[in-house]
Amino acid sequence: MFSTDSRSRWRTALVGGLLATLSMLPGSAAQAQAKTQADYFVHDLPGAPQPLLKMHAGHIEVDSAHNGNLFFWHYENRHIANRQRTVLWLNGGPGCSSMDGAMMEVGPYRVTQDGNLKYNNGSWDEFANLLFVDQPVGTGFSYVNTDSYLSELDQMAEHMILFLEKWFALFPEYEHDDFYIAGESYAGQHIPHIARAILKRNKQAGVRPWSLKGLLIGNGWISPLDQYLAYLPFAYQNGLITAGSESASRVEQQQSACVKALNDGGKDRVDTPICEGIMTTILEETKNRDADAMNQCINMYDIRLRDDSSCGMNWPPDLKQVTPYLRRQDVISALHINPDKKTGWQECNGAVTGHFRAKNSEPAIRFLPELLAEVPVTLFSGDKDMICNHVGTENMIDRMTWNGGKGFELSPGVVSSKQDWTFEGEPAGTYQEARNLTYVVFYNSSHMVPFDYPRRTRDMLDRFLGVDIGEIGGTPADSVIDGEKGPLTSVGGHPNSTKAEEDKAQQLKEAEWKAYYRSGEVALVVVIIVAVLWGTFLWRSRRRSNGYQGADGDEGRESLLTGMGLDNFRRKERRADLEAADFDERELDDLPGKKSNGYSDKTRAPQNDSTFSLGVDSDDEAGSSEQGRRKE
């Protein structure tokens, strides 16, 4: 009655149906490669004090064609205020790891000299979920094929949007949070570009909008023009260069060359290489020439310090502990670092820096006014940083027009005053506000303000987030602006918000039951389908045994197994060209100040006229190869 071909087709269809059905089951082999929250959960972090904070870490793919994966490290907030908030933190470079922020600035832990971890008094995870991301691809623990590094800011923003879409799919409980983006230095370009991409995405039909509530940028490289032309005034103000001296004359000559390049089209660029020479010359002129001082120069990230000829490349000192800690095998395993990441962690990746020229990218200053029309922005500056100094930021603000006014003008002829800020009885800095922009100056602080003053920056964060512990209980911090305390903030030592905690627990419980309910529905459908298929199979088999069909025998069973192709589940292909070199154990002995290939995402140490050079581009002016980069 039935031919051999028809039996074969029926058998193949049955096997295909069974496999398709089984693939719907949770935990099936077909779903083995789809990661869940559990795959990212950090069960143990070497050296961390107990109890362990709740955290997740690992890689998310953003470029399947080139094996591009971004690494994230997420900490759940310790307490909930009146609503859930998530802060995305990014360091700069470009190409410097956000583990700087996680381990030396705003994260919950600091690395001790004995290689263990201690709590950071003033970490930002008190009332906000913290999300650190190593980006662009190739930075820190992130990776990509070595011929596929990014070169433009819109590429970076596109990757970050894809990352966030996948991250929120993995962690849907955070998708409705108030969302903030914070960072420092070259993140002054990253953050506005990502924010613009988010706002553009939110306007698309059919997408769930993300609740972007604000941006915080510390010592930001936002307006290249204003920063380049602020180096010399900053040097004069701080006594690094004496006006009228031969040193001043040499710096002024370099500045004149920069002005010419800016007028010839450099104003439209994120980087103008010849302008990097202004700071190079200043650092060279600050060198102490006597042999006993080992040719020391000013630390470009903290002018209160002097350094050897690297001029700050070995700073901050915590790098001596952080680098070996992040290269430990037990730490790498705990953070779920993919085996595809072949090289040990490094603070800044020179290869990423070298490729990320942003030649066709729009400087963030161009559209910062558009962002201010939609979200509040806080800019903050440590007053002892030279590389992205406060003079440049203030000049940028004074020249910028946004929300119906120019600079901090409140009305024609009336300017917002600077308000003195004291914290725990000490002068901490100044606040100035107008039309959705807040500007904070931190006294006696470096390029990495949270490294110097974690408690003060936490106070700034809580004010920006709108956290008021007067509504939830706790001991208020001694923080006063212009004689007034304003919203009550707290830096540690407070109880949970009972109401908020209960609301969050209820949300998680409902989400859990919905997940179980959906799983039950799927399982029921699967059981019905399998039963129908199996019943049909048995019925047809009995028909064959009753003479309607010849017996298949062992050959039929063998073809069934072959058709299922079970051995295919054991096959995996490795992607080629992940990184140029395998992990080298000798890297563990590298000093933190040493960077691969002689590059650093920090600005290069002044050694000659092309100190900041990453190589001359064919379309750059001859002799203008200084391509500096903002640190962290």
Tab-separated table of N, CA and C in Angstrom, residues 491-563:
chain	number	residue	atom	x	y	z
A	491	VAL	N	25.178	59.001	52.545
A	491	VAL	CA	26.272	58.209	51.995
A	491	VAL	C	26.518	57.049	52.943
A	492	GLY	N	25.690	56.003	52.810
A	492	GLY	CA	25.833	54.821	53.644
A	492	GLY	C	25.111	54.957	54.969
A	493	GLY	N	24.926	53.820	55.644
A	493	GLY	CA	24.393	53.802	56.988
A	493	GLY	C	22.902	54.005	57.099
A	494	HIS	N	22.150	53.726	56.055
A	494	HIS	CA	20.713	53.935	56.096
A	494	HIS	C	19.981	52.610	55.938
A	495	PRO	N	18.737	52.528	56.440
A	495	PRO	CA	17.962	51.294	56.283
A	495	PRO	C	17.340	51.213	54.900
A	496	ASN	N	16.780	50.042	54.602
A	496	ASN	CA	16.055	49.893	53.347
A	496	ASN	C	14.771	50.705	53.376
A	497	SER	N	14.284	51.028	52.208
A	497	SER	CA	12.962	51.612	52.080
A	497	SER	C	11.960	50.467	52.069
A	498	THR	N	11.233	50.285	53.158
A	498	THR	CA	10.348	49.129	53.279
A	498	THR	C	9.313	49.086	52.167
A	499	LYS	N	8.647	50.209	51.914
A	499	LYS	CA	7.614	50.251	50.877
A	499	LYS	C	8.203	49.902	49.511
A	500	ALA	N	9.326	50.501	49.169
A	500	ALA	CA	9.933	50.246	47.857
A	500	ALA	C	10.397	48.803	47.741
A	501	GLU	N	10.957	48.273	48.846
A	501	GLU	CA	11.417	46.887	48.824
A	501	GLU	C	10.242	45.935	48.610
A	502	GLU	N	9.125	46.226	49.287
A	502	GLU	CA	7.953	45.375	49.129
A	502	GLU	C	7.418	45.441	47.702
A	503	ASP	N	7.383	46.648	47.130
A	503	ASP	CA	6.915	46.795	45.749
A	503	ASP	C	7.796	46.007	44.793
A	504	LYS	N	9.102	46.098	44.992
A	504	LYS	CA	10.027	45.384	44.115
A	504	LYS	C	9.849	43.875	44.263
A	505	ALA	N	9.708	43.408	45.503
A	505	ALA	CA	9.521	41.976	45.732
A	505	ALA	C	8.240	41.481	45.063
A	506	GLN	N	7.186	42.302	45.140
A	506	GLN	CA	5.925	41.921	44.508
A	506	GLN	C	6.065	41.844	42.997
A	507	GLN	N	6.803	42.799	42.397
A	507	GLN	CA	7.033	42.785	40.952
A	507	GLN	C	7.778	41.524	40.536
A	508	LEU	N	8.812	41.174	41.296
A	508	LEU	CA	9.587	39.980	40.971
A	508	LEU	C	8.740	38.717	41.111
A	509	LYS	N	7.882	38.690	42.155
A	509	LYS	CA	7.025	37.528	42.362
A	509	LYS	C	6.046	37.363	41.206
A	510	GLU	N	5.440	38.486	40.782
A	510	GLU	CA	4.504	38.428	39.659
A	510	GLU	C	5.204	37.982	38.383
A	511	ALA	N	6.413	38.515	38.159
A	511	ALA	CA	7.172	38.133	36.963
A	511	ALA	C	7.507	36.644	36.990
A	512	GLU	N	7.829	36.137	38.204
A	512	GLU	CA	8.169	34.715	38.333
A	512	GLU	C	6.963	33.834	38.018
A	513	TRP	N	5.786	34.223	38.556
A	513	TRP	CA	4.591	33.419	38.296
A	513	TRP	C	4.193	33.467	36.826
A	514	LYS	N	4.371	34.637	36.195
A	514	LYS	CA	4.075	34.734	34.764
A	514	LYS	C	4.985	33.816	33.964
A	515	ALA	N	6.250	33.756	34.385
A	515	ALA	CA	7.202	32.887	33.687
A	515	ALA	C	6.799	31.422	33.838
A	516	TYR	N	6.409	31.033	35.080
A	516	TYR	CA	5.968	29.653	35.295
A	516	TYR	C	4.709	29.345	34.478
A	517	TYR	N	3.791	30.331	34.445
A	517	TYR	CA	2.539	30.134	33.715
A	517	TYR	C	2.809	29.930	32.228
A	518	ARG	N	3.689	30.781	31.667
A	518	ARG	CA	4.038	30.637	30.261
A	518	ARG	C	4.715	29.290	30.006
A	519	SER	N	5.610	28.892	30.943
A	519	SER	CA	6.285	27.603	30.786
A	519	SER	C	5.280	26.456	30.811
A	520	GLY	N	4.260	26.563	31.698
A	520	GLY	CA	3.243	25.525	31.771
A	520	GLY	C	2.433	25.419	30.498
A	521	GLU	N	2.084	26.588	29.925
A	521	GLU	CA	1.344	26.577	28.664
A	521	GLU	C	2.159	25.908	27.563
A	522	VAL	N	3.432	26.292	27.479
A	522	VAL	CA	4.305	25.716	26.455
A	522	VAL	C	4.430	24.212	26.648
A	523	ALA	N	4.629	23.791	27.912
A	523	ALA	CA	4.794	22.360	28.184
A	523	ALA	C	3.542	21.577	27.796
A	524	LEU	N	2.351	22.148	28.085
A	524	LEU	CA	1.103	21.470	27.745
A	524	LEU	C	0.971	21.291	26.235
A	525	VAL	N	1.265	22.365	25.498
A	525	VAL	CA	1.199	22.287	24.035
A	525	VAL	C	2.174	21.241	23.513
A	526	VAL	N	3.388	21.234	24.087
A	526	VAL	CA	4.402	20.276	23.654
A	526	VAL	C	3.933	18.845	23.892
A	527	VAL	N	3.359	18.579	25.082
A	527	VAL	CA	2.888	17.228	25.407
A	527	VAL	C	1.812	16.783	24.423
A	528	ILE	N	0.883	17.700	24.106
A	528	ILE	CA	-0.196	17.355	23.171
A	528	ILE	C	0.367	17.017	21.799
A	529	ILE	N	1.295	17.847	21.318
A	529	ILE	CA	1.870	17.621	19.993
A	529	ILE	C	2.618	16.295	19.948
A	530	VAL	N	3.440	16.042	20.987
A	530	VAL	CA	4.197	14.788	21.035
A	530	VAL	C	3.256	13.591	21.070
A	531	ALA	N	2.174	13.695	21.866
A	531	ALA	CA	1.223	12.583	21.973
A	531	ALA	C	0.568	12.292	20.631
A	532	VAL	N	0.162	13.355	19.923
A	532	VAL	CA	-0.474	13.164	18.615
A	532	VAL	C	0.494	12.524	17.634
A	533	LEU	N	1.710	13.033	17.588
A	533	LEU	CA	2.699	12.489	16.667
A	533	LEU	C	3.018	11.032	16.981
A	534	TRP	N	3.194	10.746	18.272
A	534	TRP	CA	3.539	9.379	18.661
A	534	TRP	C	2.377	8.419	18.404
A	535	GLY	N	1.163	8.882	18.688
A	535	GLY	CA	-0.005	8.048	18.426
A	535	GLY	C	-0.158	7.736	16.949
A	536	THR	N	0.058	8.745	16.132
A	536	THR	CA	-0.017	8.534	14.684
A	536	THR	C	1.034	7.536	14.227
A	537	PHE	N	2.231	7.674	14.790
A	537	PHE	CA	3.323	6.772	14.433
A	537	PHE	C	2.979	5.325	14.795
A	538	LEU	N	2.427	5.120	16.017
A	538	LEU	CA	2.066	3.769	16.447
A	538	LEU	C	0.960	3.195	15.568
A	539	TRP	N	-0.012	4.018	15.215
A	539	TRP	CA	-1.126	3.554	14.381
A	539	TRP	C	-0.630	3.072	13.026
A	540	ARG	N	0.274	3.865	12.417
A	540	ARG	CA	0.786	3.484	11.111
A	540	ARG	C	1.655	2.221	11.222
A	541	SER	N	2.390	2.098	12.342
A	541	SER	CA	3.225	0.905	12.534
A	541	SER	C	2.359	-0.345	12.623
A	542	ARG	N	1.230	-0.242	13.334
A	542	ARG	CA	0.344	-1.400	13.476
A	542	ARG	C	-0.281	-1.774	12.128
A	543	ARG	N	-0.586	-0.744	11.344
A	543	ARG	CA	-1.137	-1.026	10.019
A	543	ARG	C	-0.129	-1.828	9.189
A	544	ARG	N	1.141	-1.442	9.299
A	544	ARG	CA	2.165	-2.161	8.548
A	544	ARG	C	2.281	-3.611	9.045
A	545	SER	N	2.222	-3.807	10.395
A	545	SER	CA	2.368	-5.152	10.955
A	545	SER	C	1.183	-6.054	10.603
A	546	ASN	N	0.027	-5.438	10.272
A	546	ASN	CA	-1.154	-6.210	9.893
A	546	ASN	C	-1.236	-6.484	8.400
A	547	GLY	N	-0.146	-6.212	7.708
A	547	GLY	CA	-0.110	-6.576	6.300
A	547	GLY	C	-0.271	-5.418	5.360
A	548	TYR	N	-0.628	-4.245	5.904
A	548	TYR	CA	-0.767	-3.083	5.037
A	548	TYR	C	0.586	-2.530	4.648
A	549	GLN	N	1.634	-2.940	5.387
A	549	GLN	CA	2.957	-2.370	5.133
A	549	GLN	C	4.000	-3.406	5.472
A	550	GLY	N	5.119	-3.428	4.729
A	550	GLY	CA	6.213	-4.330	5.041
A	550	GLY	C	6.966	-3.858	6.258
A	551	ALA	N	7.585	-4.815	7.007
A	551	ALA	CA	8.330	-4.447	8.205
A	551	ALA	C	9.621	-3.750	7.831
A	552	ASP	N	9.961	-2.737	8.586
A	552	ASP	CA	11.193	-1.994	8.330
A	552	ASP	C	12.392	-2.688	8.931
A	553	GLY	N	12.213	-3.340	10.059
A	553	GLY	CA	13.326	-4.026	10.703
A	553	GLY	C	14.377	-3.069	11.214
A	554	ASP	N	15.605	-3.607	11.384
A	554	ASP	CA	16.692	-2.813	11.941
A	554	ASP	C	17.047	-1.645	11.058
A	555	GLU	N	16.876	-1.835	9.739
A	555	GLU	CA	17.244	-0.753	8.826
A	555	GLU	C	16.414	0.491	9.108
A	556	GLY	N	15.129	0.279	9.445
A	556	GLY	CA	14.278	1.427	9.745
A	556	GLY	C	14.748	2.160	10.977
A	557	ARG	N	15.155	1.384	12.022
A	557	ARG	CA	15.618	2.036	13.240
A	557	ARG	C	16.901	2.801	12.992
A	558	GLU	N	17.792	2.225	12.182
A	558	GLU	CA	19.046	2.914	11.895
A	558	GLU	C	18.794	4.209	11.145
A	559	SER	N	17.880	4.169	10.168
A	559	SER	CA	17.603	5.387	9.417
A	559	SER	C	16.952	6.430	10.300
A	560	LEU	N	16.155	5.970	11.280
A	560	LEU	CA	15.546	6.912	12.204
A	560	LEU	C	16.604	7.660	12.988
A	561	LEU	N	17.580	6.906	13.535
A	561	LEU	CA	18.650	7.544	14.291
A	561	LEU	C	19.486	8.451	13.417
A	562	THR	N	19.757	7.972	12.186
A	562	THR	CA	20.553	8.789	11.281
A	562	THR	C	19.810	10.067	10.929
A	563	GLY	N	18.503	9.933	10.683
A	563	GLY	CA	17.716	11.114	10.335
A	563	GLY	C	17.685	12.130	11.448
